[in-house]
Amino acid sequence: MTYTDDVVSYIQMRGTSTESGRRPVLHAIVDTLAVAAAASSTSLVRTVRSTLVATGPQVLWGTRQTGSPIESAFHNGVAAHALDFDDMSESVRGHLSSVLLPALFAALLALPEEDSNAAATRFSRAYAVAAQVAGSLAAGLTLDGHYRRGFHSTTTVGAIAATAGVAHLLALTPNITRNALGIAASTASGIRQNFGSDTKALQVGSSAANAIRAIQFAARGLTADADSLGGQAGFLRVFGEPAELENAVSILNGQAVVDHPGINIKLIPSCYELQRTAHAALQLRDNLPESIDSIQVTLNRRATDPLIMRYPTNGREAQFSPSFVVAAAFELGQLNLSAFTDEVVFDARISDIASRVVVGEADAPSEGGAPLSRFAAITVAGGGAIVQAVVEEAPGSALLELDRSALRRKALDCLTVLGRSDLTGRLFSAAQSLIYGGETAPIRDFIIELGRPANHGVVRPQ
């Protein structure tokens, strides 16, 4: 059997998700819809909407505008990643939910209601299948080398993984599934040079849309090579640094990726590699010396790969700037969506503090003789005093028990941006109805209501 055979066979698995497997998918749905709603009125997402034909049946998240399934996947993928507040998966060093969920919802909500309810019972499993395929592909690429070469792994891996998830959701035949994977593999793209720009989110939306497009083409009989993923000129060998097919197969058949390493929920709207830094800075804020002479930020190796090491020129770059994150935490005392704006970047008080920040990498310190895999340490010196904070796992990490109240606060804050804080509880209940009840109507109606002004009833589009 080829590697593509292995992936197709895995996708064809039929079964139910465990309780432990459903819970992270539920959290991912709540998180992704909330951050997409908050982003729906940004200039980036409004510009994307202005390019769409907008004649399809699917309501675009956070709006009253409609589009085709491909347009829906594209728009919603861009919106989910536009604020860089979406969840993060260590298995791919990227943001799987912002690709997987827009594609899965586009496929699910394109079905007639009776068919969508049957597919809904497979939704959490479809996400898990997609995540497993993503983790397998990442292992086969030798992810660190692939990432350091400049590829945006969220999107190089994401389109293929989303295609796998949709194929499972729709219970497609092996032949259609194989061809869809091959078509998606030929769309793999995305570069890290565009981090800090609008294009980063466009890459995510394109990957989600490419998954739907690949499924539609394959379902209509278009073909791809039989081993587009593992062949001599296939995806893994072209993009791998180097390709390691044995590792890919091992992960495919190993522990469920949604359980471990799991899905990290961001509680601060910055690059995930700065979550630990941000929380360390907030811990120090009330104990800072009266005057600050120097600020040393030390991160584990690899953590600086996606970061912008100079002071940012705008709010989007600020999400990747360790000096800005530390300075803003010290000056503002909180790091919410309003902290990452152009106005705050140009605040002279913050840029002055940031000028004293020096960032370095080091091997992780040890705890009880065992090295820590990741950490952020901040040391502040001034007026003869030295204070320090070290954070190993940021709140929201998949390695920690998720504080549901923290996720609820995040969802509330995001929906407040759209003026629909009243829908916070409904978002949770709709996601629960989908994941635990196999019901499509509550999440469909939530999406419709999300784009309406407050105090209006649900009206389904004709």
Tab-separated table of C-alpha atoms in Angstrom:
chain	number	residue	atom	x	y	z
A	1	MET	CA	0.000	0.000	0.000
A	2	THR	CA	1.085	3.565	-0.699
A	3	TYR	CA	0.924	6.387	1.799
A	4	THR	CA	-2.092	7.813	-0.025
A	5	ASP	CA	-3.747	4.384	0.309
A	6	ASP	CA	-3.139	4.583	4.053
A	7	VAL	CA	-4.703	8.030	4.288
A	8	VAL	CA	-7.741	7.039	2.228
A	9	SER	CA	-8.260	3.948	4.388
A	10	TYR	CA	-8.012	6.049	7.530
A	11	ILE	CA	-10.604	8.520	6.241
A	12	GLN	CA	-12.990	5.653	5.480
A	13	MET	CA	-13.045	4.630	9.153
A	14	ARG	CA	-16.515	4.716	10.636
A	15	GLY	CA	-17.067	5.165	14.330
A	16	THR	CA	-17.998	7.584	17.050
A	17	SER	CA	-15.847	10.081	18.869
A	18	THR	CA	-15.057	9.554	22.522
A	19	GLU	CA	-16.077	12.102	25.137
A	20	SER	CA	-12.463	13.252	25.381
A	21	GLY	CA	-12.347	13.672	21.604
A	22	ARG	CA	-15.587	15.640	21.382
A	23	ARG	CA	-14.744	18.190	24.052
A	24	PRO	CA	-11.814	19.875	22.240
A	25	VAL	CA	-13.858	20.040	19.028
A	26	LEU	CA	-16.676	21.731	20.936
A	27	HIS	CA	-14.202	24.274	22.319
A	28	ALA	CA	-12.745	24.803	18.837
A	29	ILE	CA	-16.189	25.538	17.368
A	30	VAL	CA	-17.017	28.089	20.065
A	31	ASP	CA	-13.600	29.719	19.792
A	32	THR	CA	-13.494	29.851	15.997
A	33	LEU	CA	-16.994	31.244	15.504
A	34	ALA	CA	-16.387	33.856	18.205
A	35	VAL	CA	-13.115	35.181	16.793
A	36	ALA	CA	-14.533	35.151	13.260
A	37	ALA	CA	-17.496	37.201	14.446
A	38	ALA	CA	-15.161	39.762	16.008
A	39	ALA	CA	-13.198	40.000	12.753
A	40	SER	CA	-16.205	40.253	10.437
A	41	SER	CA	-16.262	44.064	10.484
A	42	THR	CA	-12.514	44.555	9.960
A	43	SER	CA	-11.353	46.204	6.751
A	44	LEU	CA	-9.664	42.964	5.670
A	45	VAL	CA	-12.804	40.846	5.933
A	46	ARG	CA	-15.034	43.575	4.474
A	47	THR	CA	-12.692	43.796	1.490
A	48	VAL	CA	-12.906	40.031	1.017
A	49	ARG	CA	-16.720	40.227	1.041
A	50	SER	CA	-16.666	42.973	-1.569
A	51	THR	CA	-15.035	40.559	-4.031
A	52	LEU	CA	-17.630	37.801	-3.647
A	53	VAL	CA	-20.567	37.254	-5.981
A	54	ALA	CA	-22.759	36.711	-2.909
A	55	THR	CA	-25.543	34.761	-4.582
A	56	GLY	CA	-25.208	31.419	-2.802
A	57	PRO	CA	-27.319	29.952	0.012
A	58	GLN	CA	-24.822	30.090	2.885
A	59	VAL	CA	-24.725	32.959	5.372
A	60	LEU	CA	-21.202	34.310	5.826
A	61	TRP	CA	-20.216	34.389	9.489
A	62	GLY	CA	-20.993	37.665	11.233
A	63	THR	CA	-22.907	39.123	8.275
A	64	ARG	CA	-26.232	39.004	6.444
A	65	GLN	CA	-24.430	38.392	3.161
A	66	THR	CA	-24.618	34.983	1.526
A	67	GLY	CA	-22.350	33.023	-0.774
A	68	SER	CA	-21.604	29.661	-2.311
A	69	PRO	CA	-19.967	26.918	-0.227
A	70	ILE	CA	-16.579	27.827	-1.737
A	71	GLU	CA	-17.113	31.527	-0.975
A	72	SER	CA	-18.344	30.656	2.506
A	73	ALA	CA	-15.250	28.567	3.248
A	74	PHE	CA	-12.983	31.327	1.925
A	75	HIS	CA	-14.659	34.203	3.761
A	76	ASN	CA	-15.039	32.321	7.027
A	77	GLY	CA	-11.459	31.061	6.920
A	78	VAL	CA	-10.162	34.597	6.462
A	79	ALA	CA	-12.414	35.875	9.255
A	80	ALA	CA	-11.381	33.068	11.608
A	81	HIS	CA	-7.696	33.961	11.244
A	82	ALA	CA	-7.881	37.716	10.608
A	83	LEU	CA	-7.289	38.708	14.241
A	84	ASP	CA	-4.743	35.938	14.890
A	85	PHE	CA	-6.862	35.069	17.922
A	86	ASP	CA	-7.840	31.578	16.741
A	87	ASP	CA	-6.691	28.358	18.375
A	88	MET	CA	-3.353	26.695	17.655
A	89	SER	CA	-2.338	23.062	17.118
A	90	GLU	CA	1.204	22.060	18.051
A	91	SER	CA	0.988	19.064	15.704
A	92	VAL	CA	1.318	21.399	12.705
A	93	ARG	CA	2.674	24.559	14.386
A	94	GLY	CA	-0.409	26.246	13.041
A	95	HIS	CA	-4.075	27.097	13.219
A	96	LEU	CA	-5.997	24.054	12.042
A	97	SER	CA	-9.464	25.101	13.191
A	98	SER	CA	-9.453	28.215	11.010
A	99	VAL	CA	-9.063	25.966	7.954
A	100	LEU	CA	-10.948	22.850	9.059
A	101	LEU	CA	-14.108	24.369	10.511
A	102	PRO	CA	-14.949	26.774	7.654
A	103	ALA	CA	-14.582	23.861	5.218
A	104	LEU	CA	-16.540	21.402	7.376
A	105	PHE	CA	-19.368	23.874	7.963
A	106	ALA	CA	-19.491	24.808	4.275
A	107	ALA	CA	-19.926	21.122	3.425
A	108	LEU	CA	-22.385	20.382	6.237
A	109	LEU	CA	-24.659	23.363	5.626
A	110	ALA	CA	-24.778	22.713	1.881
A	111	LEU	CA	-26.705	19.492	2.556
A	112	PRO	CA	-30.504	19.213	2.768
A	113	GLU	CA	-31.612	19.251	6.404
A	114	GLU	CA	-32.326	15.527	6.603
A	115	ASP	CA	-28.893	14.702	5.178
A	116	SER	CA	-27.126	17.331	7.277
A	117	ASN	CA	-28.403	15.789	10.504
A	118	ALA	CA	-26.988	12.414	9.481
A	119	ALA	CA	-23.666	14.058	8.616
A	120	ALA	CA	-23.738	16.049	11.860
A	121	THR	CA	-23.341	12.836	13.836
A	122	ARG	CA	-19.949	12.498	12.118
A	123	PHE	CA	-18.878	16.121	12.634
A	124	SER	CA	-16.572	15.722	15.619
A	125	ARG	CA	-15.093	12.587	14.088
A	126	ALA	CA	-14.547	14.449	10.793
A	127	TYR	CA	-12.605	17.145	12.644
A	128	ALA	CA	-10.564	14.464	14.419
A	129	VAL	CA	-9.848	12.667	11.124
A	130	ALA	CA	-8.702	15.933	9.545
A	131	ALA	CA	-6.489	16.733	12.536
A	132	GLN	CA	-4.942	13.253	12.416
A	133	VAL	CA	-4.196	13.552	8.705
A	134	ALA	CA	-2.713	17.005	9.344
A	135	GLY	CA	-0.463	15.640	12.074
A	136	SER	CA	0.572	12.758	9.835
A	137	LEU	CA	1.439	15.083	6.954
A	138	ALA	CA	3.377	17.389	9.288
A	139	ALA	CA	5.422	14.459	10.596
A	140	GLY	CA	6.068	13.284	7.053
A	141	LEU	CA	7.286	16.746	6.058
A	142	THR	CA	9.756	16.905	8.978
A	143	LEU	CA	7.838	19.925	10.228
A	144	ASP	CA	10.668	21.984	11.724
A	145	GLY	CA	12.589	21.976	8.462
A	146	HIS	CA	9.459	22.684	6.415
A	147	TYR	CA	8.538	25.593	8.698
A	148	ARG	CA	12.023	27.091	8.802
A	149	ARG	CA	12.239	26.920	5.040
A	150	GLY	CA	9.446	29.508	5.108
A	151	PHE	CA	6.275	27.521	4.560
A	152	HIS	CA	3.085	28.490	6.401
A	153	SER	CA	2.252	25.006	7.667
A	154	THR	CA	-1.325	25.962	8.565
A	155	THR	CA	-2.030	26.297	4.873
A	156	THR	CA	0.383	23.881	3.204
A	157	VAL	CA	-1.052	21.066	5.321
A	158	GLY	CA	-4.477	22.589	5.944
A	159	ALA	CA	-6.129	22.210	2.553
A	160	ILE	CA	-5.327	18.489	2.368
A	161	ALA	CA	-6.390	17.910	5.971
A	162	ALA	CA	-9.652	19.801	5.474
A	163	THR	CA	-10.326	17.748	2.345
A	164	ALA	CA	-9.830	14.595	4.404
A	165	GLY	CA	-12.260	15.844	7.040
A	166	VAL	CA	-14.939	16.772	4.518
A	167	ALA	CA	-14.539	13.413	2.769
A	168	HIS	CA	-15.227	11.683	6.090
A	169	LEU	CA	-18.114	14.010	6.927
A	170	LEU	CA	-19.818	13.287	3.601
A	171	ALA	CA	-18.896	9.566	3.618
A	172	LEU	CA	-17.381	9.828	0.138
A	173	THR	CA	-16.183	6.770	-1.745
A	174	PRO	CA	-12.491	5.806	-1.661
A	175	ASN	CA	-12.045	6.788	-5.308
A	176	ILE	CA	-13.563	10.252	-4.886
A	177	THR	CA	-11.604	10.735	-1.673
A	178	ARG	CA	-8.308	9.797	-3.324
A	179	ASN	CA	-8.861	12.190	-6.210
A	180	ALA	CA	-9.947	15.005	-3.898
A	181	LEU	CA	-6.783	14.608	-1.815
A	182	GLY	CA	-4.654	14.796	-4.951
A	183	ILE	CA	-6.430	17.898	-6.199
A	184	ALA	CA	-6.015	19.556	-2.803
A	185	ALA	CA	-2.329	18.602	-2.675
A	186	SER	CA	-1.722	20.559	-5.868
A	187	THR	CA	-3.110	23.707	-4.227
A	188	ALA	CA	-0.800	23.536	-1.186
A	189	SER	CA	0.779	26.947	-0.622
A	190	GLY	CA	1.507	29.675	1.905
A	191	ILE	CA	4.675	31.474	3.014
A	192	ARG	CA	5.712	32.858	6.399
A	193	GLN	CA	7.168	35.983	4.815
A	194	ASN	CA	3.590	37.282	4.776
A	195	PHE	CA	3.180	36.973	8.559
A	196	GLY	CA	2.130	40.337	9.950
A	197	SER	CA	0.188	41.198	6.797
A	198	ASP	CA	-3.367	40.658	5.531
A	199	THR	CA	-2.137	37.870	3.288
A	200	LYS	CA	-1.551	35.527	6.224
A	201	ALA	CA	-5.319	35.271	6.724
A	202	LEU	CA	-5.955	35.141	2.971
A	203	GLN	CA	-3.755	32.043	2.832
A	204	VAL	CA	-5.975	30.388	5.454
A	205	GLY	CA	-9.200	31.238	3.641
A	206	SER	CA	-7.772	29.979	0.363
A	207	SER	CA	-6.897	26.636	1.956
A	208	ALA	CA	-10.430	26.167	3.289
A	209	ALA	CA	-11.915	27.086	-0.088
A	210	ASN	CA	-9.496	24.801	-1.924
A	211	ALA	CA	-10.711	21.871	0.168
A	212	ILE	CA	-14.315	22.458	-0.901
A	213	ARG	CA	-13.234	22.996	-4.494
A	214	ALA	CA	-11.243	19.733	-4.470
A	215	ILE	CA	-14.242	17.815	-3.113
A	216	GLN	CA	-16.552	19.298	-5.746
A	217	PHE	CA	-14.162	18.537	-8.604
A	218	ALA	CA	-13.548	14.972	-7.474
A	219	ALA	CA	-17.250	14.327	-6.915
A	220	ARG	CA	-17.817	15.340	-10.534
A	221	GLY	CA	-15.257	12.851	-11.796
A	222	LEU	CA	-12.021	14.811	-12.091
A	223	THR	CA	-8.931	12.744	-11.334
A	224	ALA	CA	-5.552	12.978	-9.611
A	225	ASP	CA	-2.577	10.634	-9.369
A	226	ALA	CA	-3.102	7.543	-7.216
A	227	ASP	CA	-0.265	8.493	-4.825
A	228	SER	CA	-0.291	12.280	-4.885
A	229	LEU	CA	0.693	12.468	-1.226
A	230	GLY	CA	3.551	9.973	-0.963
A	231	GLY	CA	4.754	9.445	-4.530
A	232	GLN	CA	8.231	10.276	-5.831
A	233	ALA	CA	7.038	13.710	-6.918
A	234	GLY	CA	4.179	13.859	-4.434
A	235	PHE	CA	3.367	16.287	-1.659
A	236	LEU	CA	5.633	14.921	1.069
A	237	ARG	CA	8.723	14.622	-1.115
A	238	VAL	CA	8.254	18.022	-2.741
A	239	PHE	CA	7.578	19.929	0.481
A	240	GLY	CA	9.439	17.735	2.975
A	241	GLU	CA	12.663	18.782	4.691
A	242	PRO	CA	13.248	15.849	4.248
A	243	ALA	CA	10.254	13.571	3.606
A	244	GLU	CA	9.802	10.866	6.263
A	245	LEU	CA	6.998	8.533	5.185
A	246	GLU	CA	7.496	6.157	8.102
A	247	ASN	CA	6.895	9.005	10.535
A	248	ALA	CA	3.777	9.999	8.623
A	249	VAL	CA	2.322	6.491	8.840
A	250	SER	CA	3.228	6.203	12.512
A	251	ILE	CA	1.307	9.362	13.433
A	252	LEU	CA	-1.632	8.392	11.217
A	253	ASN	CA	-2.073	5.173	13.180
A	254	GLY	CA	-1.054	6.576	16.563
A	255	GLN	CA	-2.663	8.457	19.432
A	256	ALA	CA	-5.496	10.820	18.516
A	257	VAL	CA	-4.014	14.231	17.734
A	258	VAL	CA	-7.089	16.025	19.113
A	259	ASP	CA	-6.274	14.460	22.488
A	260	HIS	CA	-2.505	14.930	22.346
A	261	PRO	CA	-0.927	17.345	21.651
A	262	GLY	CA	-4.469	18.709	21.433
A	263	ILE	CA	-5.805	22.179	20.673
A	264	ASN	CA	-4.441	25.290	22.392
A	265	ILE	CA	-6.933	28.092	23.012
A	266	LYS	CA	-5.486	31.605	22.892
A	267	LEU	CA	-6.597	33.944	25.655
A	268	ILE	CA	-4.512	36.821	24.279
A	269	PRO	CA	-4.762	37.943	20.608
A	270	SER	CA	-1.103	37.460	19.691
A	271	CYS	CA	0.989	34.820	17.976
A	272	TYR	CA	0.820	31.628	20.028
A	273	GLU	CA	4.583	31.699	20.581
A	274	LEU	CA	4.010	34.935	22.526
A	275	GLN	CA	1.237	33.619	24.790
A	276	ARG	CA	3.722	32.562	27.462
A	277	THR	CA	5.593	35.859	27.147
A	278	ALA	CA	2.376	37.837	27.483
A	279	HIS	CA	1.238	35.989	30.595
A	280	ALA	CA	4.696	36.330	32.168
A	281	ALA	CA	4.649	40.084	31.522
A	282	LEU	CA	1.186	40.439	33.038
A	283	GLN	CA	2.348	38.520	36.117
A	284	LEU	CA	5.205	41.009	36.591
A	285	ARG	CA	3.201	44.143	35.974
A	286	ASP	CA	2.260	44.867	39.591
A	287	ASN	CA	5.780	44.191	40.905
A	288	LEU	CA	7.900	46.250	38.516
A	289	PRO	CA	10.722	48.479	39.776
A	290	GLU	CA	9.901	52.189	39.891
A	291	SER	CA	12.344	52.702	37.032
A	292	ILE	CA	13.206	50.133	34.379
A	293	ASP	CA	16.758	49.898	33.074
A	294	SER	CA	16.559	46.638	31.130
A	295	ILE	CA	14.131	43.881	30.183
A	296	GLN	CA	15.515	40.496	29.156
A	297	VAL	CA	13.084	38.117	27.442
A	298	THR	CA	14.351	34.568	27.003
A	299	LEU	CA	12.376	32.051	24.953
A	300	ASN	CA	12.874	28.386	24.178
A	301	ARG	CA	14.518	27.566	20.872
A	302	ARG	CA	12.066	27.535	17.947
A	303	ALA	CA	9.812	30.086	19.649
A	304	THR	CA	11.254	33.020	17.705
A	305	ASP	CA	10.763	31.387	14.282
A	306	PRO	CA	7.460	33.171	13.490
A	307	LEU	CA	8.176	36.368	15.440
A	308	ILE	CA	8.976	39.886	14.227
A	309	MET	CA	12.020	40.911	16.225
A	310	ARG	CA	11.864	44.661	15.527
A	311	TYR	CA	9.311	47.101	16.932
A	312	PRO	CA	6.083	46.860	14.908
A	313	THR	CA	4.812	49.459	12.471
A	314	ASN	CA	1.126	48.557	12.876
A	315	GLY	CA	-1.269	46.591	15.047
A	316	ARG	CA	-1.051	43.440	12.966
A	317	GLU	CA	2.740	43.276	13.266
A	318	ALA	CA	2.366	43.954	16.991
A	319	GLN	CA	0.846	40.492	17.423
A	320	PHE	CA	4.236	39.008	16.490
A	321	SER	CA	6.485	41.448	18.376
A	322	PRO	CA	7.842	40.328	21.772
A	323	SER	CA	9.055	43.822	22.653
A	324	PHE	CA	5.613	45.288	21.995
A	325	VAL	CA	3.757	42.555	23.890
A	326	VAL	CA	5.909	43.037	26.986
A	327	ALA	CA	5.739	46.829	26.847
A	328	ALA	CA	1.976	46.890	26.261
A	329	ALA	CA	1.403	44.461	29.134
A	330	PHE	CA	3.464	46.652	31.466
A	331	GLU	CA	1.809	49.902	30.382
A	332	LEU	CA	-1.814	48.807	29.856
A	333	GLY	CA	-2.175	45.990	32.356
A	334	GLN	CA	-4.222	43.924	29.924
A	335	LEU	CA	-3.814	42.533	26.429
A	336	ASN	CA	-7.163	42.371	24.682
A	337	LEU	CA	-8.160	43.121	21.106
A	338	SER	CA	-8.026	46.875	21.719
A	339	ALA	CA	-4.344	46.607	22.706
A	340	PHE	CA	-3.237	45.488	19.244
A	341	THR	CA	-4.086	48.591	17.230
A	342	ASP	CA	-2.042	51.120	15.274
A	343	GLU	CA	-2.853	53.765	17.891
A	344	VAL	CA	-1.339	51.703	20.699
A	345	VAL	CA	1.719	50.850	18.594
A	346	PHE	CA	2.390	54.572	18.133
A	347	ASP	CA	2.022	55.312	21.868
A	348	ALA	CA	5.386	56.807	22.879
A	349	ARG	CA	5.161	55.345	26.386
A	350	ILE	CA	4.953	51.819	24.990
A	351	SER	CA	7.655	52.261	22.362
A	352	ASP	CA	9.933	53.701	25.080
A	353	ILE	CA	9.518	50.605	27.270
A	354	ALA	CA	9.930	48.358	24.235
A	355	SER	CA	13.282	49.981	23.436
A	356	ARG	CA	14.678	48.397	26.617
A	357	VAL	CA	13.631	44.853	25.670
A	358	VAL	CA	16.286	42.377	24.547
A	359	VAL	CA	15.085	39.000	23.265
A	360	GLY	CA	17.132	35.826	23.206
A	361	GLU	CA	16.748	32.079	22.874
A	362	ALA	CA	18.091	29.408	25.178
A	363	ASP	CA	17.738	25.736	25.863
A	364	ALA	CA	14.786	25.190	28.145
A	365	PRO	CA	15.545	25.104	31.870
A	366	SER	CA	15.066	21.841	33.702
A	367	GLU	CA	12.520	20.935	36.321
A	368	GLY	CA	13.380	17.941	38.476
A	369	GLY	CA	16.077	16.950	36.001
A	370	ALA	CA	13.723	16.868	32.996
A	371	PRO	CA	14.128	19.658	30.412
A	372	LEU	CA	11.070	21.766	29.691
A	373	SER	CA	10.113	21.827	26.036
A	374	ARG	CA	9.007	25.462	26.021
A	375	PHE	CA	9.011	28.493	28.281
A	376	ALA	CA	9.154	32.268	28.443
A	377	ALA	CA	11.278	34.010	31.073
A	378	ILE	CA	11.288	37.767	31.652
A	379	THR	CA	13.841	39.494	33.874
A	380	VAL	CA	13.394	43.195	34.652
A	381	ALA	CA	16.161	45.226	36.281
A	382	GLY	CA	15.952	48.775	37.574
A	383	GLY	CA	16.735	50.891	40.613
A	384	GLY	CA	18.832	48.134	42.112
A	385	ALA	CA	15.934	45.654	41.997
A	386	ILE	CA	15.497	42.581	39.816
A	387	VAL	CA	12.175	40.789	39.262
A	388	GLN	CA	11.553	37.714	37.150
A	389	ALA	CA	8.663	35.557	35.924
A	390	VAL	CA	8.766	32.241	34.068
A	391	VAL	CA	5.757	30.695	32.303
A	392	GLU	CA	5.972	27.149	30.962
A	393	GLU	CA	2.399	26.657	29.750
A	394	ALA	CA	0.091	29.575	29.081
A	395	PRO	CA	-3.521	29.417	30.270
A	396	GLY	CA	-5.515	27.823	27.450
A	397	SER	CA	-2.766	25.311	26.660
A	398	ALA	CA	-4.022	21.851	25.767
A	399	LEU	CA	-1.696	20.518	28.467
A	400	LEU	CA	-3.720	22.350	31.116
A	401	GLU	CA	-7.376	21.901	32.022
A	402	LEU	CA	-9.278	24.549	30.054
A	403	ASP	CA	-11.040	27.078	32.241
A	404	ARG	CA	-14.489	27.138	30.620
A	405	SER	CA	-15.197	30.499	32.227
A	406	ALA	CA	-12.130	31.918	30.445
A	407	LEU	CA	-13.413	30.617	27.104
A	408	ARG	CA	-16.826	32.097	27.873
A	409	ARG	CA	-15.242	35.481	28.661
A	410	LYS	CA	-13.298	35.348	25.414
A	411	ALA	CA	-16.435	34.482	23.430
A	412	LEU	CA	-18.334	37.276	25.181
A	413	ASP	CA	-15.603	39.812	24.378
A	414	CYS	CA	-15.508	38.738	20.730
A	415	LEU	CA	-19.279	38.806	20.259
A	416	THR	CA	-19.396	42.199	21.974
A	417	VAL	CA	-17.240	43.588	19.151
A	418	LEU	CA	-20.064	42.621	16.774
A	419	GLY	CA	-22.724	43.964	19.129
A	420	ARG	CA	-24.105	40.479	19.802
A	421	SER	CA	-22.936	39.674	23.311
A	422	ASP	CA	-26.476	38.404	23.885
A	423	LEU	CA	-25.631	35.346	21.761
A	424	THR	CA	-22.795	34.045	23.950
A	425	GLY	CA	-24.843	31.389	25.711
A	426	ARG	CA	-26.527	30.425	22.470
A	427	LEU	CA	-23.157	29.837	20.810
A	428	PHE	CA	-22.227	27.290	23.460
A	429	SER	CA	-25.600	25.537	23.324
A	430	ALA	CA	-25.618	25.392	19.513
A	431	ALA	CA	-22.135	23.873	19.469
A	432	GLN	CA	-23.198	21.332	22.091
A	433	SER	CA	-26.296	20.398	20.073
A	434	LEU	CA	-24.106	19.738	17.043
A	435	ILE	CA	-21.359	17.776	18.783
A	436	TYR	CA	-23.415	15.818	21.306
A	437	GLY	CA	-26.855	15.769	19.674
A	438	GLY	CA	-26.065	15.574	15.971
A	439	GLU	CA	-28.390	18.527	15.325
A	440	THR	CA	-27.627	21.014	12.558
A	441	ALA	CA	-30.485	23.501	12.993
A	442	PRO	CA	-29.216	25.233	16.173
A	443	ILE	CA	-25.804	26.074	14.704
A	444	ARG	CA	-27.361	27.050	11.359
A	445	ASP	CA	-29.791	29.385	13.124
A	446	PHE	CA	-27.005	30.801	15.301
A	447	ILE	CA	-24.986	31.715	12.205
A	448	ILE	CA	-28.031	33.402	10.664
A	449	GLU	CA	-28.794	35.331	13.847
A	450	LEU	CA	-25.140	36.347	14.273
A	451	GLY	CA	-25.367	38.606	11.250
A	452	ARG	CA	-28.585	40.310	12.306
A	453	PRO	CA	-28.940	43.358	14.539
A	454	ALA	CA	-29.775	42.582	18.164
A	455	ASN	CA	-33.429	42.084	19.162
A	456	HIS	CA	-34.533	40.525	15.883
A	457	GLY	CA	-35.928	37.010	15.575
A	458	VAL	CA	-34.427	34.252	13.473
A	459	VAL	CA	-35.529	34.334	9.850
A	460	ARG	CA	-34.158	31.639	7.589
A	461	PRO	CA	-33.033	32.901	4.149
A	462	GLN	CA	-35.283	31.738	1.325
